[in-house]
Amino acid sequence: MTKRRHLGFLLVVLCLVTSACGARLSKEQVAAANGAGAANGTGTGAAAGSGTKTTTAAPAAGSGTAGPAAGAPGAAAADPNAAAPGADPAAAAGGGGGACAPAPGSTDPGVSDTEIKLGNISTISGPVPGFGQTGQNGVKAYFNYINSQGGVCGRKLTLVTSDDRLDAGTNRSETERLSKEVFGFVGDTTVVDDGGADVLTGSIADCSLSIGAKRRASPNNFSPNPIDPNGNGNGTVGIFSWLKANMGLTKVAVVYPAQADARTSGQAYVADIQAAGLAVAGPYEVAVTETNYAGVASKIKTDAADGVITTLEVNGMAKLAQAFKQIGYTPKVPFYGAQAYGQQFLSLAGDAAEGTVLVLTYAIFEDAGSNPAVQSFVDWYQRSNPGSKPDFFSVMSWAAADMMVQAIQAAGPAPTRDKVLAALGTLTAFDAHGFMAPRNPAGKKIGDQFLVVKVQGGKWVRQFPDAGFSAG
């Protein structure tokens, strides 16, 4: 497969995993990335054990200036040495205050009296180098944050990383290899995660953004952005109802690339829009590698759509925004898609980004001054990854690491894989200490709360609600 075809595939997947509720990654898509054997993890990738493995060193316990607490402590757990799920990870880590000291009895892979090793398999090299880097960076930042507080019950968190090179076979072999060395997996950022899905059996916990259908359906996977594995719609009826009632939205144009799952996700938007009592313009299908959106923008103008939603990736969203500016038409609600949030869209679209309206299910970086969880993320991401710009994937990985730490805390001073998996199985209300709108990782369901932001003066500005999240 050529690099151009790999890129087209990745562009589609990017938009699918960052839409309001996501869409299913089919066997055909995985096969497109890795050849016919990719769907069952037998792609012709590097041999087992060939992925790059590094151990991320974190600050020593108590070193540096600790970031702000990530939320209010939860209620006490039954075990006096264990933190309640949902407790502030820094306050409950136990390294500095002696609230939870390590106890003997943990004999599972990756855990000792002084350390807990957790694995991360992401796409760092290959046809689309760097795809998973910000996700891996998010875990690294969170581990550094927790280790600065003394670790979890006195144990330092160590991140063991691997590179699947965008190959499902390598993803599988690296998952097999690391499963013998690490306590669990956290923050994997790759579109070929189905490769290792069959390996994650027994009691190996996996707190990672799941993209492949098999990985999403795995009972061992707990995603910070859960998608219904049965594919029951995009879950955006409430969002469009709010936009109708509060921003006067009447007719929404739907744009998607000519790819099966992207088309399915786009058509799911059509159903949600209609269920909200709105008219639909289009939908409009474009080539996966489309670069000129002037024609689509003109059709949307002719059809008098005052809103737009897409399943494009961020480059396509930016080009569509520029096309609207070129023809002199600005939709009332240009909601291109959740992935548009961040500095990249603003840089790519330039002044054509002005007026963009997004509905998000996690707090924006601009909330850092009023949201301790966001402040911790912003501070520790930059301290741990100088020069890297945080994005959707780094937020998801930070939240995934938060989820894993909560489960390890709940397992107590002698954590085992079984205890951690059991704790995750009770996690039906998770918000990453206020960073995210509430969701149900154990039940694989996203919630119904959100916030609205708009580009004003070249910056993202919160519109609704004034703080936190709302169901409308």
Short mmCIF file of C-alpha atoms in Angstrom, two decimals:
data_model
loop_
_atom_site.label_atom_id
_atom_site.label_comp_id
_atom_site.label_asym_id
_atom_site.label_seq_id
_atom_site.Cartn_x
_atom_site.Cartn_y
_atom_site.Cartn_z
CA MET A 1 0.00 0.00 0.00
CA THR A 2 1.26 3.46 -0.85
CA LYS A 3 1.82 6.16 1.74
CA ARG A 4 -0.98 8.20 0.09
CA ARG A 5 -3.51 5.39 0.61
CA HIS A 6 -2.37 4.92 4.21
CA LEU A 7 -2.86 8.64 4.77
CA GLY A 8 -6.35 8.57 3.31
CA PHE A 9 -7.26 5.70 5.61
CA LEU A 10 -5.89 7.53 8.66
CA LEU A 11 -7.77 10.70 7.79
CA VAL A 12 -11.06 8.80 7.83
CA VAL A 13 -10.28 7.07 11.12
CA LEU A 14 -9.29 10.36 12.76
CA CYS A 15 -12.70 11.84 12.08
CA LEU A 16 -14.51 8.69 13.21
CA VAL A 17 -12.87 8.44 16.62
CA THR A 18 -13.28 12.11 17.43
CA SER A 19 -16.89 12.66 16.44
CA ALA A 20 -19.49 13.04 19.15
CA CYS A 21 -19.98 9.32 19.53
CA GLY A 22 -17.73 7.73 16.93
CA ALA A 23 -18.36 5.02 14.37
CA ARG A 24 -17.43 1.41 13.82
CA LEU A 25 -14.03 0.50 12.39
CA SER A 26 -14.69 -2.32 9.95
CA LYS A 27 -12.54 -5.30 9.03
CA GLU A 28 -12.28 -3.78 5.57
CA GLN A 29 -10.69 -0.63 7.00
CA VAL A 30 -8.13 -2.58 8.97
CA ALA A 31 -7.45 -4.72 5.95
CA ALA A 32 -6.94 -1.55 3.94
CA ALA A 33 -4.23 -0.48 6.35
CA ASN A 34 -2.43 -3.78 6.72
CA GLY A 35 -3.35 -6.17 3.95
CA ALA A 36 -5.77 -9.10 4.02
CA GLY A 37 -4.42 -10.59 7.25
CA ALA A 38 -4.82 -7.47 9.34
CA ALA A 39 -8.37 -8.07 10.50
CA ASN A 40 -7.35 -11.11 12.53
CA GLY A 41 -4.03 -9.73 13.67
CA THR A 42 -1.90 -11.61 11.15
CA GLY A 43 -0.70 -8.70 9.05
CA THR A 44 2.76 -8.86 7.55
CA GLY A 45 4.38 -6.55 10.03
CA ALA A 46 7.58 -6.74 12.01
CA ALA A 47 8.33 -9.89 13.91
CA ALA A 48 7.28 -10.34 17.52
CA GLY A 49 9.31 -8.25 19.91
CA SER A 50 10.59 -5.92 17.23
CA GLY A 51 8.68 -2.83 18.36
CA THR A 52 10.67 -0.08 19.97
CA LYS A 53 10.55 -0.47 23.73
CA THR A 54 11.46 2.31 26.08
CA THR A 55 10.89 2.91 29.74
CA THR A 56 9.77 6.42 30.51
CA ALA A 57 11.55 7.80 33.55
CA ALA A 58 9.33 9.90 35.77
CA PRO A 59 10.36 12.42 38.42
CA ALA A 60 11.33 10.92 41.74
CA ALA A 61 8.75 10.92 44.48
CA GLY A 62 8.18 14.43 45.72
CA SER A 63 10.44 16.02 43.12
CA GLY A 64 9.53 19.22 41.32
CA THR A 65 6.51 21.37 41.96
CA ALA A 66 3.35 19.35 42.18
CA GLY A 67 0.47 20.35 39.95
CA PRO A 68 -2.87 21.38 41.40
CA ALA A 69 -5.06 18.60 42.73
CA ALA A 70 -7.19 17.01 40.06
CA GLY A 71 -10.46 17.05 41.97
CA ALA A 72 -12.08 16.63 45.33
CA PRO A 73 -11.31 13.42 47.27
CA GLY A 74 -14.01 10.78 47.18
CA ALA A 75 -15.54 8.94 50.10
CA ALA A 76 -13.39 6.51 52.05
CA ALA A 77 -13.23 2.96 50.73
CA ALA A 78 -13.95 -0.10 52.84
CA ASP A 79 -10.23 -0.89 52.94
CA PRO A 80 -8.65 1.92 55.00
CA ASN A 81 -5.51 1.69 52.88
CA ALA A 82 -7.35 1.83 49.55
CA ALA A 83 -8.66 4.92 47.82
CA ALA A 84 -12.26 5.08 46.68
CA PRO A 85 -12.81 5.02 42.91
CA GLY A 86 -13.16 8.66 41.95
CA ALA A 87 -10.87 10.01 44.66
CA ASP A 88 -8.28 12.63 43.79
CA PRO A 89 -5.37 10.53 42.47
CA ALA A 90 -2.71 12.89 43.77
CA ALA A 91 -4.23 13.22 47.23
CA ALA A 92 -4.93 9.51 47.52
CA ALA A 93 -1.71 8.20 45.97
CA GLY A 94 -0.28 7.76 49.43
CA GLY A 95 3.37 8.30 48.65
CA GLY A 96 3.85 11.43 50.67
CA GLY A 97 1.20 11.24 53.39
CA GLY A 98 1.56 7.60 54.35
CA ALA A 99 -2.15 6.96 53.77
CA CYS A 100 -1.38 3.84 51.75
CA ALA A 101 1.94 2.02 52.02
CA PRO A 102 2.83 -0.88 49.71
CA ALA A 103 2.13 -4.33 51.12
CA PRO A 104 3.61 -7.66 50.02
CA GLY A 105 1.52 -10.16 48.13
CA SER A 106 1.44 -8.71 44.63
CA THR A 107 2.98 -11.34 42.37
CA ASP A 108 1.38 -10.47 39.02
CA PRO A 109 3.59 -9.32 36.13
CA GLY A 110 4.75 -5.72 36.29
CA VAL A 111 4.23 -5.05 39.99
CA SER A 112 6.78 -5.04 42.79
CA ASP A 113 6.97 -3.42 46.22
CA THR A 114 8.38 -0.26 44.64
CA GLU A 115 7.06 -0.08 41.09
CA ILE A 116 4.11 -0.75 38.79
CA LYS A 117 4.91 -1.15 35.10
CA LEU A 118 2.15 -0.40 32.61
CA GLY A 119 2.35 -0.87 28.84
CA ASN A 120 1.48 1.42 25.96
CA ILE A 121 1.44 0.31 22.32
CA SER A 122 0.97 3.21 19.90
CA THR A 123 1.77 4.10 16.30
CA ILE A 124 5.01 6.09 16.43
CA SER A 125 6.65 5.16 13.11
CA GLY A 126 5.58 3.52 9.85
CA PRO A 127 3.47 4.96 7.02
CA VAL A 128 2.04 7.74 9.23
CA PRO A 129 4.83 8.50 11.72
CA GLY A 130 3.91 10.20 14.96
CA PHE A 131 0.20 9.36 14.78
CA GLY A 132 0.12 8.07 18.38
CA GLN A 133 2.78 10.29 19.90
CA THR A 134 0.49 12.81 21.63
CA GLY A 135 -1.49 9.93 23.11
CA GLN A 136 1.65 8.37 24.51
CA ASN A 137 2.68 11.81 25.74
CA GLY A 138 -0.59 12.14 27.67
CA VAL A 139 0.09 8.96 29.67
CA LYS A 140 3.66 10.02 30.32
CA ALA A 141 2.45 13.38 31.67
CA TYR A 142 -0.09 11.78 33.98
CA PHE A 143 2.40 9.27 35.36
CA ASN A 144 4.88 12.07 36.02
CA TYR A 145 2.14 13.97 37.84
CA ILE A 146 1.25 11.01 40.08
CA ASN A 147 4.89 10.10 40.70
CA SER A 148 5.56 13.66 41.84
CA GLN A 149 3.06 12.93 44.64
CA GLY A 150 4.80 9.70 45.63
CA GLY A 151 3.24 7.25 43.18
CA VAL A 152 0.33 4.95 44.01
CA CYS A 153 0.52 3.55 47.53
CA GLY A 154 4.24 4.26 47.45
CA ARG A 155 4.84 2.52 44.13
CA LYS A 156 6.28 4.48 41.20
CA LEU A 157 4.44 4.20 37.89
CA THR A 158 6.66 3.26 34.96
CA LEU A 159 5.48 3.44 31.36
CA VAL A 160 6.85 0.76 29.02
CA THR A 161 6.20 1.81 25.44
CA SER A 162 6.13 0.03 22.10
CA ASP A 163 5.63 1.06 18.49
CA ASP A 164 3.25 -1.02 16.31
CA ARG A 165 4.27 0.87 13.13
CA LEU A 166 0.63 0.94 11.98
CA ASP A 167 0.67 -2.83 11.55
CA ALA A 168 -1.93 -5.11 13.16
CA GLY A 169 0.45 -8.07 13.25
CA THR A 170 3.03 -6.03 15.13
CA ASN A 171 0.32 -4.75 17.44
CA ARG A 172 -0.60 -8.32 18.28
CA SER A 173 2.96 -9.54 18.80
CA GLU A 174 3.86 -6.54 20.95
CA THR A 175 0.68 -7.00 23.01
CA GLU A 176 1.65 -10.64 23.57
CA ARG A 177 5.19 -9.70 24.53
CA LEU A 178 4.33 -6.88 26.90
CA SER A 179 1.45 -8.77 28.52
CA LYS A 180 4.10 -10.95 30.18
CA GLU A 181 5.99 -7.89 31.50
CA VAL A 182 3.43 -5.26 32.47
CA PHE A 183 0.55 -5.04 34.92
CA GLY A 184 -1.89 -3.73 32.29
CA PHE A 185 -2.20 -1.43 29.29
CA VAL A 186 -3.03 2.25 29.29
CA GLY A 187 -3.48 4.98 26.69
CA ASP A 188 -2.76 2.93 23.55
CA THR A 189 -3.17 5.25 20.54
CA THR A 190 -3.40 3.33 17.29
CA VAL A 191 -5.97 2.52 14.62
CA VAL A 192 -4.87 -1.12 14.43
CA ASP A 193 -5.73 -1.95 18.05
CA ASP A 194 -7.86 -4.89 16.89
CA GLY A 195 -4.55 -6.66 16.24
CA GLY A 196 -3.98 -7.24 19.96
CA ALA A 197 -7.63 -7.48 21.01
CA ASP A 198 -7.62 -11.28 21.31
CA VAL A 199 -4.56 -11.18 23.55
CA LEU A 200 -6.32 -9.01 26.14
CA THR A 201 -8.10 -11.87 27.86
CA GLY A 202 -8.19 -13.13 31.41
CA SER A 203 -7.55 -10.34 33.88
CA ILE A 204 -5.33 -7.98 31.85
CA ALA A 205 -6.91 -4.54 32.15
CA ASP A 206 -6.82 -2.19 29.17
CA CYS A 207 -7.66 1.49 29.76
CA SER A 208 -7.26 2.88 26.24
CA LEU A 209 -9.22 4.73 23.59
CA SER A 210 -10.64 1.81 21.61
CA ILE A 211 -11.01 2.26 17.86
CA GLY A 212 -11.37 -1.21 16.33
CA ALA A 213 -14.74 -2.96 16.69
CA LYS A 214 -13.14 -6.00 18.34
CA ARG A 215 -11.19 -3.87 20.81
CA ARG A 216 -14.29 -1.85 21.69
CA ALA A 217 -16.28 -5.00 22.37
CA SER A 218 -13.56 -6.51 24.57
CA PRO A 219 -14.76 -6.91 28.19
CA ASN A 220 -11.22 -5.97 29.30
CA ASN A 221 -11.25 -2.61 27.49
CA PHE A 222 -12.38 0.49 29.37
CA SER A 223 -12.31 3.48 27.06
CA PRO A 224 -12.32 7.13 28.18
CA ASN A 225 -14.50 7.81 25.12
CA PRO A 226 -16.77 4.76 25.11
CA ILE A 227 -18.60 3.91 21.92
CA ASP A 228 -21.57 1.57 21.88
CA PRO A 229 -20.12 -1.62 20.31
CA ASN A 230 -23.56 -2.32 18.83
CA GLY A 231 -23.42 0.87 16.75
CA ASN A 232 -26.64 2.49 18.00
CA GLY A 233 -26.26 5.93 16.43
CA ASN A 234 -24.12 8.97 17.14
CA GLY A 235 -26.01 10.07 20.26
CA THR A 236 -26.24 13.69 19.13
CA VAL A 237 -30.00 14.29 19.21
CA GLY A 238 -29.68 16.33 22.42
CA ILE A 239 -26.87 18.39 20.93
CA PHE A 240 -28.84 19.29 17.79
CA SER A 241 -31.93 20.00 19.88
CA TRP A 242 -29.91 22.47 21.94
CA LEU A 243 -28.51 24.15 18.83
CA LYS A 244 -32.04 24.43 17.42
CA ALA A 245 -33.46 25.96 20.58
CA ASN A 246 -30.54 28.23 21.47
CA MET A 247 -28.87 29.18 18.20
CA GLY A 248 -31.83 29.12 15.80
CA LEU A 249 -30.54 26.17 13.77
CA THR A 250 -33.07 25.00 11.14
CA LYS A 251 -31.28 23.04 8.42
CA VAL A 252 -28.02 21.10 8.74
CA ALA A 253 -25.71 20.08 5.91
CA VAL A 254 -23.95 16.74 6.42
CA VAL A 255 -20.60 16.13 4.71
CA TYR A 256 -18.64 12.88 4.75
CA PRO A 257 -15.85 11.20 2.77
CA ALA A 258 -16.56 8.34 0.36
CA GLN A 259 -15.66 5.53 2.72
CA ALA A 260 -18.04 2.96 4.16
CA ASP A 261 -17.79 3.68 7.89
CA ALA A 262 -17.45 7.44 7.43
CA ARG A 263 -20.60 7.31 5.32
CA THR A 264 -22.39 5.26 8.00
CA SER A 265 -21.40 7.78 10.67
CA GLY A 266 -22.54 10.67 8.47
CA GLN A 267 -25.88 9.02 7.83
CA ALA A 268 -26.26 8.46 11.58
CA TYR A 269 -25.97 12.24 11.92
CA VAL A 270 -28.81 12.56 9.41
CA ALA A 271 -31.04 10.43 11.63
CA ASP A 272 -30.11 12.41 14.76
CA ILE A 273 -30.71 15.75 13.00
CA GLN A 274 -34.13 14.65 11.85
CA ALA A 275 -34.98 13.29 15.31
CA ALA A 276 -34.19 16.76 16.67
CA GLY A 277 -36.81 18.23 14.33
CA LEU A 278 -34.36 19.78 11.89
CA ALA A 279 -34.14 19.60 8.10
CA VAL A 280 -31.15 18.00 6.37
CA ALA A 281 -29.20 19.38 3.42
CA GLY A 282 -27.42 16.77 1.34
CA PRO A 283 -25.80 14.67 2.57
CA TYR A 284 -22.75 15.50 0.49
CA GLU A 285 -20.12 12.86 -0.20
CA VAL A 286 -16.55 13.84 -1.09
CA ALA A 287 -13.44 11.89 -2.01
CA VAL A 288 -11.34 10.67 0.92
CA THR A 289 -8.40 12.75 -0.32
CA GLU A 290 -10.49 15.78 -1.42
CA THR A 291 -8.61 19.08 -1.29
CA ASN A 292 -11.02 21.49 -3.02
CA TYR A 293 -14.28 22.05 -1.13
CA ALA A 294 -15.54 25.06 -3.11
CA GLY A 295 -18.12 22.96 -4.95
CA VAL A 296 -19.51 21.46 -1.73
CA ALA A 297 -19.60 24.87 -0.04
CA SER A 298 -21.54 26.30 -3.00
CA LYS A 299 -24.10 23.48 -2.85
CA ILE A 300 -24.58 24.05 0.88
CA LYS A 301 -25.13 27.75 0.23
CA THR A 302 -27.62 27.02 -2.57
CA ASP A 303 -29.49 24.59 -0.31
CA ALA A 304 -29.72 27.34 2.35
CA ALA A 305 -28.29 25.21 5.15
CA ASP A 306 -27.55 27.27 8.25
CA GLY A 307 -25.55 24.53 9.95
CA VAL A 308 -22.92 21.99 8.92
CA ILE A 309 -21.59 18.80 10.50
CA THR A 310 -18.93 16.54 8.98
CA THR A 311 -17.02 13.34 9.49
CA LEU A 312 -13.94 14.88 7.88
CA GLU A 313 -10.57 15.08 9.59
CA VAL A 314 -9.16 18.42 10.70
CA ASN A 315 -7.49 19.31 7.37
CA GLY A 316 -10.76 18.74 5.50
CA MET A 317 -12.67 20.77 8.07
CA ALA A 318 -10.24 23.66 7.67
CA LYS A 319 -10.47 23.52 3.86
CA LEU A 320 -14.28 23.54 4.03
CA ALA A 321 -14.15 26.59 6.30
CA GLN A 322 -11.87 28.33 3.83
CA ALA A 323 -14.19 27.40 0.97
CA PHE A 324 -17.13 29.05 2.77
CA LYS A 325 -15.07 32.21 3.15
CA GLN A 326 -14.08 32.06 -0.51
CA ILE A 327 -17.71 32.04 -1.70
CA GLY A 328 -18.79 34.60 0.89
CA TYR A 329 -21.11 32.34 2.91
CA THR A 330 -21.02 31.73 6.64
CA PRO A 331 -23.39 29.13 8.11
CA LYS A 332 -25.02 30.19 11.37
CA VAL A 333 -23.66 27.07 13.10
CA PRO A 334 -20.50 25.79 11.35
CA PHE A 335 -20.05 22.75 13.64
CA TYR A 336 -17.49 20.85 11.58
CA GLY A 337 -16.76 18.20 14.18
CA ALA A 338 -15.20 17.81 17.62
CA GLN A 339 -11.70 17.25 16.25
CA ALA A 340 -11.59 20.87 15.11
CA TYR A 341 -10.95 21.96 18.71
CA GLY A 342 -7.35 22.96 19.33
CA GLN A 343 -4.64 25.11 17.86
CA GLN A 344 -4.23 23.06 14.68
CA PHE A 345 -7.62 23.96 13.19
CA LEU A 346 -7.10 27.64 14.01
CA SER A 347 -3.72 27.58 12.30
CA LEU A 348 -4.95 25.68 9.23
CA ALA A 349 -8.19 27.60 8.69
CA GLY A 350 -6.82 31.04 9.60
CA ASP A 351 -9.47 33.76 9.74
CA ALA A 352 -11.94 31.35 8.09
CA ALA A 353 -12.17 29.62 11.48
CA GLU A 354 -13.96 32.66 12.93
CA GLY A 355 -17.45 31.77 14.14
CA THR A 356 -16.88 28.01 14.27
CA VAL A 357 -19.14 26.41 16.88
CA LEU A 358 -18.22 23.10 18.52
CA VAL A 359 -19.97 20.87 21.03
CA LEU A 360 -17.47 18.95 23.18
CA THR A 361 -17.64 16.35 25.94
CA TYR A 362 -14.43 17.39 27.70
CA ALA A 363 -13.28 20.67 29.21
CA ILE A 364 -11.30 23.05 27.03
CA PHE A 365 -7.71 24.02 27.78
CA GLU A 366 -8.88 27.60 28.24
CA ASP A 367 -10.70 26.40 31.39
CA ALA A 368 -7.40 25.74 33.15
CA GLY A 369 -7.72 28.74 35.45
CA SER A 370 -11.04 27.52 36.84
CA ASN A 371 -10.74 23.74 36.45
CA PRO A 372 -7.99 22.09 38.55
CA ALA A 373 -8.02 18.91 36.44
CA VAL A 374 -7.39 20.87 33.24
CA GLN A 375 -4.71 22.94 34.97
CA SER A 376 -2.91 19.77 36.04
CA PHE A 377 -3.11 18.43 32.50
CA VAL A 378 -1.82 21.62 30.88
CA ASP A 379 1.01 22.01 33.39
CA TRP A 380 2.23 18.43 33.34
CA TYR A 381 1.79 17.88 29.61
CA GLN A 382 4.09 20.79 28.83
CA ARG A 383 6.57 19.89 31.57
CA SER A 384 6.75 16.31 30.34
CA ASN A 385 6.63 17.02 26.59
CA PRO A 386 8.17 20.44 25.87
CA GLY A 387 7.05 21.81 22.51
CA SER A 388 4.30 19.24 21.94
CA LYS A 389 0.78 20.60 21.42
CA PRO A 390 -1.94 18.69 23.30
CA ASP A 391 -4.91 17.39 21.33
CA PHE A 392 -7.86 15.02 21.53
CA PHE A 393 -5.62 11.96 21.83
CA SER A 394 -3.51 13.39 24.64
CA VAL A 395 -6.67 14.26 26.58
CA MET A 396 -8.04 10.74 26.08
CA SER A 397 -4.78 9.13 27.21
CA TRP A 398 -4.49 11.36 30.29
CA ALA A 399 -8.06 10.34 31.19
CA ALA A 400 -7.30 6.67 30.52
CA ALA A 401 -4.32 6.86 32.88
CA ASP A 402 -6.51 8.54 35.49
CA MET A 403 -8.97 5.66 35.14
CA MET A 404 -6.25 3.04 35.59
CA VAL A 405 -4.82 4.80 38.65
CA GLN A 406 -8.26 4.97 40.26
CA ALA A 407 -8.62 1.21 39.79
CA ILE A 408 -5.15 0.48 41.20
CA GLN A 409 -5.93 2.68 44.20
CA ALA A 410 -9.17 0.79 44.76
CA ALA A 411 -7.22 -2.49 44.64
CA GLY A 412 -5.34 -1.38 47.77
CA PRO A 413 -1.76 -1.80 48.99
CA ALA A 414 -1.33 -5.25 47.37
CA PRO A 415 -2.88 -4.78 43.92
CA THR A 416 -3.50 -7.71 41.59
CA ARG A 417 -4.75 -7.82 38.03
CA ASP A 418 -8.01 -9.41 39.19
CA LYS A 419 -8.65 -6.66 41.74
CA VAL A 420 -7.96 -3.91 39.22
CA LEU A 421 -10.23 -5.45 36.59
CA ALA A 422 -12.97 -5.86 39.20
CA ALA A 423 -12.63 -2.20 40.20
CA LEU A 424 -12.89 -1.09 36.58
CA GLY A 425 -16.01 -3.21 36.21
CA THR A 426 -17.76 -0.98 38.74
CA LEU A 427 -16.73 2.27 37.04
CA THR A 428 -20.10 3.38 35.69
CA ALA A 429 -19.59 7.09 36.38
CA PHE A 430 -16.26 8.58 35.31
CA ASP A 431 -15.31 12.20 34.65
CA ALA A 432 -11.50 12.26 35.09
CA HIS A 433 -11.94 14.49 38.14
CA GLY A 434 -13.96 17.08 36.28
CA PHE A 435 -11.97 17.08 33.04
CA MET A 436 -14.68 15.23 31.13
CA ALA A 437 -18.46 15.13 31.06
CA PRO A 438 -19.68 12.06 32.98
CA ARG A 439 -19.56 8.78 31.08
CA ASN A 440 -19.91 5.04 31.73
CA PRO A 441 -16.75 3.12 30.76
CA ALA A 442 -17.92 -0.16 32.33
CA GLY A 443 -21.18 0.00 30.41
CA LYS A 444 -19.46 1.29 27.24
CA LYS A 445 -21.75 4.31 27.04
CA ILE A 446 -21.03 8.00 26.51
CA GLY A 447 -23.10 10.45 28.55
CA ASP A 448 -25.49 13.18 27.44
CA GLN A 449 -23.67 16.23 28.84
CA PHE A 450 -21.58 18.66 26.80
CA LEU A 451 -20.25 22.19 26.50
CA VAL A 452 -20.28 24.63 23.59
CA VAL A 453 -17.33 26.70 22.36
CA LYS A 454 -16.95 29.24 19.57
CA VAL A 455 -14.04 30.84 17.74
CA GLN A 456 -14.01 34.55 18.53
CA GLY A 457 -11.09 36.80 17.70
CA GLY A 458 -9.02 33.79 16.65
CA LYS A 459 -9.49 32.04 20.00
CA TRP A 460 -11.74 29.35 21.43
CA VAL A 461 -14.26 30.90 23.82
CA ARG A 462 -16.69 28.98 26.03
CA GLN A 463 -20.34 29.75 25.20
CA PHE A 464 -22.41 27.32 27.28
CA PRO A 465 -22.63 26.57 30.13
CA ASP A 466 -20.62 29.13 32.05
CA ALA A 467 -18.75 26.30 33.80
CA GLY A 468 -18.76 22.53 33.67
CA PHE A 469 -21.15 20.62 31.40
CA SER A 470 -24.87 20.53 30.75
CA ALA A 471 -27.38 18.17 29.16
CA GLY A 472 -29.04 21.21 27.55
#
